[in-house]
Coordinates of C-alpha atoms and ligand atoms in Angstrom, one line a residue:
M577 CA -5.7 3.5 -19.4
S578 CA -5.2 -0.2 -19.8
Q579 CA -5.2 -2.5 -16.8
T580 CA -4.7 -6.3 -17.0
S581 CA -8.0 -8.0 -16.5
P582 CA -7.9 -9.8 -13.2
F583 CA -9.4 -12.8 -14.9
D584 CA -6.6 -13.0 -17.5
R585 CA -3.7 -12.9 -15.1
P586 CA -0.9 -15.5 -15.3
K587 CA -1.7 -18.8 -13.6
T588 CA -1.5 -18.7 -9.8
E589 CA 2.1 -18.9 -8.6
S590 CA 1.8 -18.6 -4.8
A591 CA 0.8 -21.5 -2.5
D592 CA -2.8 -21.7 -1.3
L593 CA -4.0 -20.8 2.1
V594 CA -6.2 -23.3 3.7
V595 CA -8.5 -22.0 6.5
E596 CA -10.5 -24.3 8.8
G597 CA -13.1 -21.8 9.8
G598 CA -15.9 -21.5 12.3
R599 CA -14.1 -23.4 15.1
S600 CA -14.8 -21.9 18.4
P601 CA -11.9 -19.4 18.8
H602 CA -9.7 -19.4 21.9
P603 CA -11.6 -18.5 25.1
A604 CA -12.8 -15.0 24.8
A605 CA -10.1 -13.6 27.0
A606 CA -8.4 -10.3 26.1
R607 CA -5.8 -10.8 23.5
S608 CA -3.0 -8.6 22.1
V609 CA -1.3 -9.0 18.7
T610 CA 1.4 -6.9 17.1
V611 CA 1.6 -6.3 13.3
P612 CA 4.6 -5.3 11.1
G613 CA 5.7 -1.9 10.3
D614 CA 3.8 0.4 7.9
K615 CA 4.5 -0.3 4.3
S616 CA 4.1 3.3 3.1
V617 CA 6.2 4.8 5.9
S618 CA 8.9 2.1 5.2
H619 CA 9.1 3.1 1.5
R620 CA 9.4 6.8 2.4
A621 CA 12.0 6.2 5.1
L622 CA 14.2 4.1 2.8
L623 CA 14.1 6.7 0.1
A624 CA 15.0 9.4 2.6
A625 CA 18.5 7.9 2.5
L626 CA 18.8 9.4 -1.1
L627 CA 17.8 13.0 -0.1
P628 CA 20.4 15.7 0.1
G629 CA 20.7 16.1 3.9
A630 CA 20.6 12.4 4.6
P631 CA 23.2 10.8 6.9
S632 CA 25.7 8.4 5.2
R633 CA 24.1 5.6 7.3
L634 CA 20.4 5.5 7.9
T635 CA 18.7 2.9 10.1
V636 CA 15.0 2.3 9.5
R637 CA 13.6 0.5 12.6
N638 CA 10.6 -1.8 12.4
A639 CA 10.5 -1.6 8.6
N640 CA 7.9 -3.7 6.9
L641 CA 9.9 -6.5 5.3
G642 CA 7.2 -7.7 2.9
G643 CA 7.8 -8.1 -0.8
A644 CA 6.7 -4.6 -1.7
V645 CA 9.3 -2.9 0.5
R646 CA 12.0 -5.4 -0.4
A647 CA 11.3 -4.6 -4.0
L648 CA 13.0 -1.3 -3.5
L649 CA 16.3 -2.8 -2.2
P650 CA 17.8 -4.0 -5.5
A651 CA 17.3 -0.6 -7.0
L652 CA 19.1 1.1 -4.0
R653 CA 21.9 -1.4 -4.4
A654 CA 22.2 -0.6 -8.1
L655 CA 22.6 3.0 -7.1
G656 CA 25.5 2.1 -4.8
Y657 CA 23.8 1.8 -1.5
R658 CA 24.7 -1.1 0.8
I659 CA 21.6 -2.5 2.6
T660 CA 21.8 -4.8 5.6
A661 CA 18.7 -6.3 7.2
D662 CA 18.1 -7.8 10.6
P663 CA 14.8 -9.0 11.9
D664 CA 14.0 -5.5 13.2
S665 CA 15.6 -3.0 10.9
L666 CA 17.0 -2.1 7.5
V667 CA 20.3 -0.1 7.4
V668 CA 21.0 1.9 4.2
E669 CA 24.6 3.1 3.7
R670 CA 26.1 5.3 1.0
G671 CA 29.2 4.1 -0.7
G672 CA 28.5 0.4 -1.1
P673 CA 29.3 -1.6 -4.3
V674 CA 27.1 -0.9 -7.3
V675 CA 25.1 -4.1 -7.9
P676 CA 23.6 -3.9 -11.3
Q677 CA 20.1 -5.3 -11.9
E678 CA 19.3 -7.6 -14.8
R679 CA 17.1 -5.9 -17.4
R680 CA 13.7 -7.5 -17.8
P681 CA 13.0 -8.2 -21.4
H682 CA 10.4 -5.9 -23.0
P683 CA 8.6 -6.8 -26.3
D684 CA 9.0 -3.2 -27.7
I685 CA 12.5 -2.4 -26.5
T686 CA 15.6 -3.8 -28.2
H687 CA 18.0 -1.0 -27.4
W688 CA 18.1 0.0 -23.7
P689 CA 20.0 3.1 -22.7
D690 CA 23.2 1.4 -21.4
D691 CA 25.0 4.3 -19.8
V692 CA 22.5 4.7 -16.9
P693 CA 21.5 2.4 -14.1
Y694 CA 18.5 0.1 -14.7
L695 CA 16.3 0.0 -11.6
E696 CA 13.4 -2.5 -11.3
T697 CA 11.0 -2.4 -8.4
G698 CA 9.1 -5.6 -9.0
G699 CA 5.4 -5.2 -8.5
S700 CA 5.5 -2.2 -6.1
S701 CA 4.0 0.9 -7.5
A702 CA 4.9 2.9 -4.4
A703 CA 8.6 1.9 -4.8
A704 CA 8.5 2.9 -8.5
R705 CA 6.6 6.1 -8.2
L706 CA 8.5 7.5 -5.2
L707 CA 11.8 6.4 -6.7
I708 CA 11.0 8.2 -10.0
G709 CA 10.2 11.3 -7.9
V710 CA 13.5 11.2 -6.0
L711 CA 15.5 10.6 -9.1
A712 CA 13.8 13.5 -10.9
G713 CA 14.6 15.7 -8.0
L714 CA 18.3 14.7 -7.8
G715 CA 18.7 14.8 -11.6
L716 CA 20.1 11.3 -11.4
P717 CA 19.6 9.6 -14.8
A718 CA 18.2 6.1 -14.6
V719 CA 15.7 3.7 -16.2
V720 CA 12.9 2.7 -13.8
D721 CA 11.0 -0.5 -14.6
G722 CA 8.7 -3.0 -12.9
D723 CA 7.4 -6.5 -13.3
E724 CA 4.7 -7.5 -15.9
V725 CA 1.9 -6.3 -13.7
L726 CA 3.4 -3.0 -12.7
R727 CA 4.2 -2.3 -16.4
H728 CA 0.4 -2.0 -16.9
R729 CA -0.2 0.5 -14.1
P730 CA -0.5 4.2 -14.8
M731 CA 2.7 6.4 -14.4
S732 CA 1.4 9.5 -16.2
W733 CA -0.3 10.6 -12.9
L734 CA 3.2 11.3 -11.7
I735 CA 5.2 11.9 -14.9
E736 CA 3.0 14.7 -16.2
P737 CA 3.3 16.9 -13.1
L738 CA 7.0 16.2 -12.9
A739 CA 7.3 17.4 -16.6
Q740 CA 5.4 20.6 -15.7
L741 CA 8.2 21.3 -13.2
G742 CA 10.7 20.8 -16.0
A743 CA 11.7 17.1 -15.6
D744 CA 12.8 15.3 -18.7
I745 CA 11.3 11.8 -18.5
V746 CA 10.5 9.6 -21.4
H747 CA 8.5 6.4 -21.7
L748 CA 10.6 3.8 -23.4
G749 CA 7.7 1.4 -24.2
E750 CA 4.0 2.4 -24.3
P751 CA 3.1 6.0 -23.5
G752 CA 2.2 6.5 -19.8
L753 CA 3.7 3.2 -18.7
L754 CA 6.9 1.8 -17.4
P755 CA 9.7 1.6 -18.2
V756 CA 10.7 5.2 -18.1
L757 CA 14.0 7.0 -18.6
V758 CA 14.6 9.8 -16.2
R759 CA 16.9 12.2 -18.2
G760 CA 16.8 15.5 -16.5
P761 CA 15.7 17.1 -13.2
V762 CA 12.8 19.3 -12.1
H763 CA 14.0 22.8 -12.3
R764 CA 11.0 25.1 -13.0
P765 CA 9.3 26.4 -9.8
G766 CA 5.6 26.6 -10.0
T767 CA 2.2 25.1 -9.3
V768 CA 1.0 21.8 -10.5
E769 CA -2.5 20.4 -10.5
L770 CA -2.7 16.7 -9.6
T771 CA -5.6 15.0 -11.3
V772 CA -5.9 11.9 -9.0
G773 CA -6.0 11.4 -5.3
S774 CA -3.1 8.9 -5.4
A775 CA -0.7 9.6 -2.5
Q776 CA 2.0 8.0 -4.5
A777 CA 1.7 10.6 -7.2
R778 CA 1.6 13.5 -4.9
S779 CA 4.5 12.1 -2.8
G780 CA 6.6 11.5 -5.9
V781 CA 6.2 15.1 -7.0
L782 CA 6.8 16.5 -3.5
L783 CA 9.9 14.3 -3.0
A784 CA 11.2 15.6 -6.4
A785 CA 10.7 19.2 -5.4
V786 CA 12.4 18.7 -2.0
A787 CA 15.3 16.7 -3.4
A788 CA 15.9 19.5 -5.9
G789 CA 15.3 22.3 -3.3
L790 CA 12.7 23.6 -5.9
P791 CA 9.8 25.7 -4.5
A792 CA 6.5 24.1 -5.7
T793 CA 2.8 24.1 -4.9
L794 CA 0.9 20.9 -5.4
R795 CA -2.9 21.2 -5.8
H796 CA -4.6 18.0 -5.1
P797 CA -8.2 16.7 -5.4
V798 CA -8.2 14.9 -2.1
R799 CA -5.9 14.7 0.9
S800 CA -4.9 11.1 0.8
R801 CA -2.3 9.6 3.1
D802 CA 0.1 12.3 4.2
H803 CA 3.2 10.4 5.4
T804 CA 5.5 12.2 3.0
E805 CA 4.3 15.6 4.2
R806 CA 4.7 14.6 7.9
M807 CA 8.1 13.0 7.4
L808 CA 9.5 16.0 5.4
A809 CA 8.1 18.4 8.0
A810 CA 9.8 16.4 10.7
F811 CA 13.0 16.7 8.7
G812 CA 12.6 20.5 8.8
A813 CA 11.2 21.1 5.3
D814 CA 9.5 24.4 4.6
L815 CA 6.1 23.0 4.0
T816 CA 2.7 24.7 4.4
E817 CA -0.7 23.2 3.8
A818 CA -3.9 24.9 2.9
A819 CA -7.2 23.5 1.7
G820 CA -6.5 21.5 -1.4
E821 CA -2.8 22.2 -1.6
V822 CA 0.6 21.7 -0.1
R823 CA 3.4 24.2 -0.7
Y824 CA 7.1 23.7 -0.4
G825 CA 9.1 26.9 -0.1
G826 CA 12.5 25.5 -1.1
G827 CA 15.5 25.0 1.2
P828 CA 17.2 22.1 2.9
V829 CA 16.0 19.1 5.0
T830 CA 18.0 17.2 7.6
V831 CA 17.3 13.4 7.7
P832 CA 18.0 11.9 11.2
P833 CA 20.2 8.8 11.4
V834 CA 17.3 6.6 12.7
I835 CA 13.7 6.5 11.6
D836 CA 11.1 4.5 13.5
V837 CA 8.2 3.0 11.6
P838 CA 4.9 2.5 13.4
A839 CA 2.8 -0.6 12.9
D840 CA 0.7 -0.7 9.8
P841 CA -3.0 0.1 10.3
S842 CA -3.9 -1.6 7.0
L843 CA -2.4 -4.8 8.5
A844 CA -4.0 -4.2 11.9
A845 CA -7.3 -4.2 10.1
F846 CA -7.1 -8.0 9.5
P847 CA -6.9 -9.3 13.1
A848 CA -9.4 -6.5 14.0
A849 CA -11.9 -7.8 11.5
A850 CA -11.3 -11.4 12.6
Q851 CA -12.1 -10.3 16.1
L852 CA -15.2 -8.5 15.1
L853 CA -16.4 -11.5 13.1
A854 CA -15.5 -13.9 16.0
G855 CA -18.3 -12.5 18.1
D856 CA -16.8 -11.8 21.5
G857 CA -13.6 -11.1 23.4
E858 CA -11.3 -8.1 23.2
L859 CA -8.3 -7.5 21.0
T860 CA -5.6 -4.9 21.4
V861 CA -3.1 -4.0 18.7
P862 CA -0.4 -1.7 20.1
D863 CA 1.9 0.9 18.5
V864 CA -0.2 1.3 15.4
C865 CA 0.1 4.4 13.2
L866 CA -3.1 6.4 14.0
N867 CA -2.7 8.8 11.2
P868 CA -6.3 9.9 10.4
T869 CA -5.6 9.6 6.7
R870 CA -5.2 5.8 7.3
L871 CA -8.0 5.0 9.7
G872 CA -11.0 4.9 7.4
F873 CA -11.7 1.2 7.9
F874 CA -11.9 1.6 11.7
D875 CA -13.8 4.9 11.6
V876 CA -16.4 3.7 9.1
L877 CA -17.1 0.6 11.2
R878 CA -17.2 2.7 14.4
R879 CA -19.8 4.9 12.8
A880 CA -21.8 1.8 11.8
G881 CA -21.8 0.8 15.5
A882 CA -18.7 -1.5 16.0
D883 CA -16.9 -1.2 19.3
I884 CA -13.5 0.0 18.2
R885 CA -11.4 2.5 20.3
Y886 CA -8.1 4.2 20.0
R887 CA -6.0 4.4 23.2
D888 CA -2.5 5.6 24.4
R889 CA -2.2 8.1 21.6
R890 CA 1.2 9.8 21.3
T891 CA 3.4 11.3 18.6
G892 CA 6.0 8.9 17.2
S893 CA 9.0 9.7 15.1
S894 CA 8.4 11.1 11.5
G895 CA 5.5 13.1 12.9
E896 CA 3.1 10.1 12.9
P897 CA 0.5 9.7 15.7
V898 CA 0.8 6.2 17.2
G899 CA -1.4 4.3 19.7
T900 CA -3.3 1.2 20.5
I901 CA -6.4 -0.1 18.6
V902 CA -8.9 -1.9 20.8
V903 CA -11.6 -4.0 19.2
R904 CA -14.5 -5.8 21.0
G905 CA -15.7 -8.8 19.0
G906 CA -19.3 -8.9 17.7
T907 CA -21.2 -7.3 14.9
G908 CA -24.6 -7.4 16.6
G909 CA -26.1 -3.9 16.3
V910 CA -23.6 -2.9 13.6
K911 CA -25.5 -1.4 10.6
E912 CA -24.5 -1.3 7.0
V913 CA -21.5 0.9 6.0
R914 CA -21.4 3.8 3.7
V915 CA -18.4 5.4 2.0
D916 CA -19.3 8.3 -0.2
D917 CA -16.6 10.9 0.0
P918 CA -13.1 10.7 -1.5
A919 CA -11.3 11.5 1.7
T920 CA -12.9 8.6 3.5
L921 CA -12.3 6.2 0.6
H922 CA -8.6 7.2 0.5
A923 CA -8.4 6.6 4.2
L924 CA -9.3 3.0 3.6
I925 CA -8.1 2.5 0.0
D926 CA -6.3 -0.7 0.8
E927 CA -9.1 -2.0 3.0
V928 CA -11.8 -2.1 0.4
P929 CA -11.7 -5.9 -0.1
L930 CA -11.8 -6.4 3.7
L931 CA -14.6 -3.9 4.3
A932 CA -16.6 -5.5 1.5
V933 CA -16.5 -8.9 3.1
V934 CA -17.3 -7.5 6.5
A935 CA -20.2 -5.7 4.9
A936 CA -21.4 -9.0 3.5
T937 CA -22.0 -10.2 7.1
L938 CA -23.9 -7.0 8.1
P939 CA -27.6 -6.4 7.5
G940 CA -28.7 -3.8 4.9
R941 CA -27.1 -2.5 1.8
S942 CA -23.6 -1.2 2.1
W943 CA -22.0 1.2 -0.4
I944 CA -18.3 1.8 -0.9
G945 CA -18.0 4.6 -3.4
C946 CA -15.5 7.1 -4.9
A947 CA -13.3 4.1 -5.6
E948 CA -12.6 4.5 -9.3
E949 CA -8.8 4.4 -8.6
L950 CA -9.2 0.9 -7.2
R951 CA -9.3 -0.3 -10.8
F952 CA -5.6 0.5 -11.1
K953 CA -4.2 -1.4 -8.2
E954 CA -2.3 -4.7 -8.4
T955 CA -5.5 -6.0 -9.9
D956 CA -8.8 -4.2 -10.8
R957 CA -9.8 -4.4 -7.1
L958 CA -13.4 -3.6 -7.7
A959 CA -13.7 -6.6 -10.0
T960 CA -11.5 -8.9 -7.9
T961 CA -13.2 -8.0 -4.6
A962 CA -16.5 -8.8 -6.2
G963 CA -15.2 -12.1 -7.7
M964 CA -13.7 -13.2 -4.4
A965 CA -16.8 -12.3 -2.3
T966 CA -19.2 -13.8 -4.8
A967 CA -17.3 -17.1 -4.5
F968 CA -18.4 -17.1 -0.8
G969 CA -22.0 -16.5 -1.8
A970 CA -22.0 -12.7 -1.0
R971 CA -24.3 -10.5 -3.0
I972 CA -22.1 -7.8 -4.4
E973 CA -22.3 -5.6 -7.5
T974 CA -19.7 -3.4 -9.0
A975 CA -20.3 0.1 -10.3
D976 CA -17.8 2.2 -12.2
D977 CA -16.7 3.8 -9.0
G978 CA -17.7 1.4 -6.2
L979 CA -19.2 -1.7 -4.7
L980 CA -22.7 -2.3 -3.5
V981 CA -22.9 -5.1 -1.0
T982 CA -26.3 -6.5 0.1
G983 CA -25.8 -8.1 3.4
G984 CA -27.5 -11.2 4.8
A985 CA -26.9 -13.6 1.9
P986 CA -25.8 -17.0 3.3
L987 CA -22.0 -17.2 3.1
T988 CA -20.2 -20.6 2.7
A989 CA -16.7 -21.9 2.9
G990 CA -15.2 -23.3 -0.3
R991 CA -12.6 -22.6 -3.0
V992 CA -12.1 -18.9 -3.6
P993 CA -9.7 -16.9 -5.8
S994 CA -7.1 -14.5 -4.6
Y995 CA -6.1 -13.3 -8.1
E996 CA -2.6 -13.2 -6.7
D997 CA -3.5 -9.9 -5.0
H998 CA -2.4 -9.8 -1.4
R999 CA -5.3 -7.7 -0.1
I1000 CA -7.8 -9.9 -1.8
A1001 CA -6.2 -13.0 -0.4
M1002 CA -6.1 -11.7 3.2
A1003 CA -9.6 -10.4 3.1
A1004 CA -10.8 -13.9 1.9
A1005 CA -8.9 -15.7 4.6
T1006 CA -10.2 -13.4 7.3
L1007 CA -13.8 -13.9 6.3
A1008 CA -13.2 -17.7 6.0
T1009 CA -12.1 -17.8 9.6
S1010 CA -15.6 -17.0 10.7
L1011 CA -17.3 -19.6 8.3
P1012 CA -17.8 -23.2 9.3
G1013 CA -15.8 -25.6 7.1
R1014 CA -12.7 -25.5 4.9
T1015 CA -11.9 -22.6 2.6
T1016 CA -9.0 -22.7 0.2
V1017 CA -7.8 -19.3 -0.9
C1018 CA -6.1 -20.1 -4.2
G1019 CA -2.7 -18.5 -4.4
G1020 CA -3.3 -16.9 -1.0
A1021 CA 0.3 -17.0 0.1
C1022 CA 0.8 -13.8 -1.9
H1023 CA 0.0 -12.1 1.4
R1024 CA 3.8 -11.9 1.7
T1025 CA 3.7 -8.8 -0.4
S1026 CA 2.7 -6.7 2.6
F1027 CA 2.2 -9.1 5.6
P1028 CA 4.6 -12.0 5.8
D1029 CA 3.3 -13.0 9.2
F1030 CA -0.3 -12.9 8.3
A1031 CA -1.2 -16.5 9.1
A1032 CA 0.7 -16.4 12.5
V1033 CA -1.0 -13.2 13.5
Q1034 CA -4.5 -14.5 12.6
R1035 CA -3.8 -17.7 14.4
A1036 CA -3.3 -15.6 17.5
V1037 CA -6.9 -14.4 17.1
G1038 CA -8.2 -17.9 16.8
A1039 CA -7.9 -18.7 13.1
T1040 CA -6.6 -22.0 11.8
I1041 CA -4.7 -21.2 8.6
T1042 CA -2.1 -23.3 6.9
E1043 CA -0.1 -22.8 3.7
V1044 CA -0.3 -25.7 1.2
I1045 CA 2.2 -25.8 -1.6
Q1046 CA 1.0 -28.9 -3.4
R1047 CA -2.2 -28.5 -5.3
Ligands
S3P2530 C1 0.4 4.1 -1.1 C2 -0.7 4.8 -1.5 C3 -1.9 4.1 -2.0 C4 -2.0 2.7 -1.4 C5 -0.7 1.9 -1.5 C6 0.5 2.7 -0.9 C7 1.6 4.9 -0.7 O1 -1.8 4.0 -3.4 O2 -3.0 2.0 -2.1 O3 -0.8 0.6 -1.0 O4 2.5 4.4 -0.1 O5 1.6 6.1 -1.0 P1 -2.2 5.2 -4.4 O6 -1.3 6.4 -4.0 O7 -2.0 4.7 -5.8 O8 -3.6 5.5 -4.1

């Protein structure tokens, strides 16, 4: 499977982030910060508006409003849904005007199917994969496409199992890649084997089955984030889970008129890491999704000796556990970290760059393994994490399926790349906060993909971060 080399990507387009690090943070009093809504739950909640059984007006409260979630909105408008946004929620209504999207030119495609909607989801793989699943369930013909980066990311993980359930989906350009034309629905009940741990692939197939009311069993190699399962169960879907599989028995779901999105644990990880690296004081992050399939970053560091606790646990809407994360600053006594099973890796899949830079500050040799799917993210994240961390002086080696970080090398501020990858940019800026001197994270403003308020939230934990447009 091809993946754009992180080092051949188009020239940086986002502004830089400039971090003045190593200043004594605010006095070590207890602090509290809030982070935006969860990106994965937001995508699923918005797409719930398309399911049979959805109300004509669905309000998604506390939705993540970063670029990745916004990327889904033009596609929904092109399907005739009206979307209104306020600072706190997104409202999706059936029966709005159809607002067609402009087709992105493709070198191999001169004749696009022009009798079906063209739906482009920018750079968001979750938006594209989950949307394809819902369309294949509803039997709604459409072309699904993405930006130049997304056009290089694997879609066969999803399209092949959908085809086994009878969906008719064709690749219009290169095999296995976007754009695809969804022509016909899933209609053959059965069992499919998913070959990758990707939650997007499993969720796309499950959404297709539920949208079609088609009984299906999905066998999966690892139980990655389970927001789709929890949400569908909360909607009354006939779902049962056993080791290595999830089974949908057919039958309807009822989508409530309001879905609340808990705060994103992958975003909470940044102020938490800044607090750990700051050395003292206590930070609380309230109302965070405490779904165990998302807490790998915190759990791995806890096991290594970090003082991180979960408090005020309760069940939020969509079946998600919610609570407060409490972090006491300081890594004294924290040992090297080790990730060597797929479930743990998937529980921190988006935090690998951040865990790697934290590991670079710890003694010993840390290993983050079972991470081969990281090569197919917005960038090849094993390569880009290593490239970014090396620019600080970290000792980090890539393996086919992971990263080996040898702690204790002197780390210094300077000019570091983001590769226009939001997770790399934010990991770099978080490490830079703890290092004396000025760090420029080139193109670091791409953090807007998932965490528009990143700089403001990190400032609240003592960081000095500014965005610089002129370079
Ligand atoms: C996501 C799943 C993960 C994660 C991504 C969001 C989701 O991707 O990296 O940020 O919403 O299901 P994969 O499913 O490709 O592992």
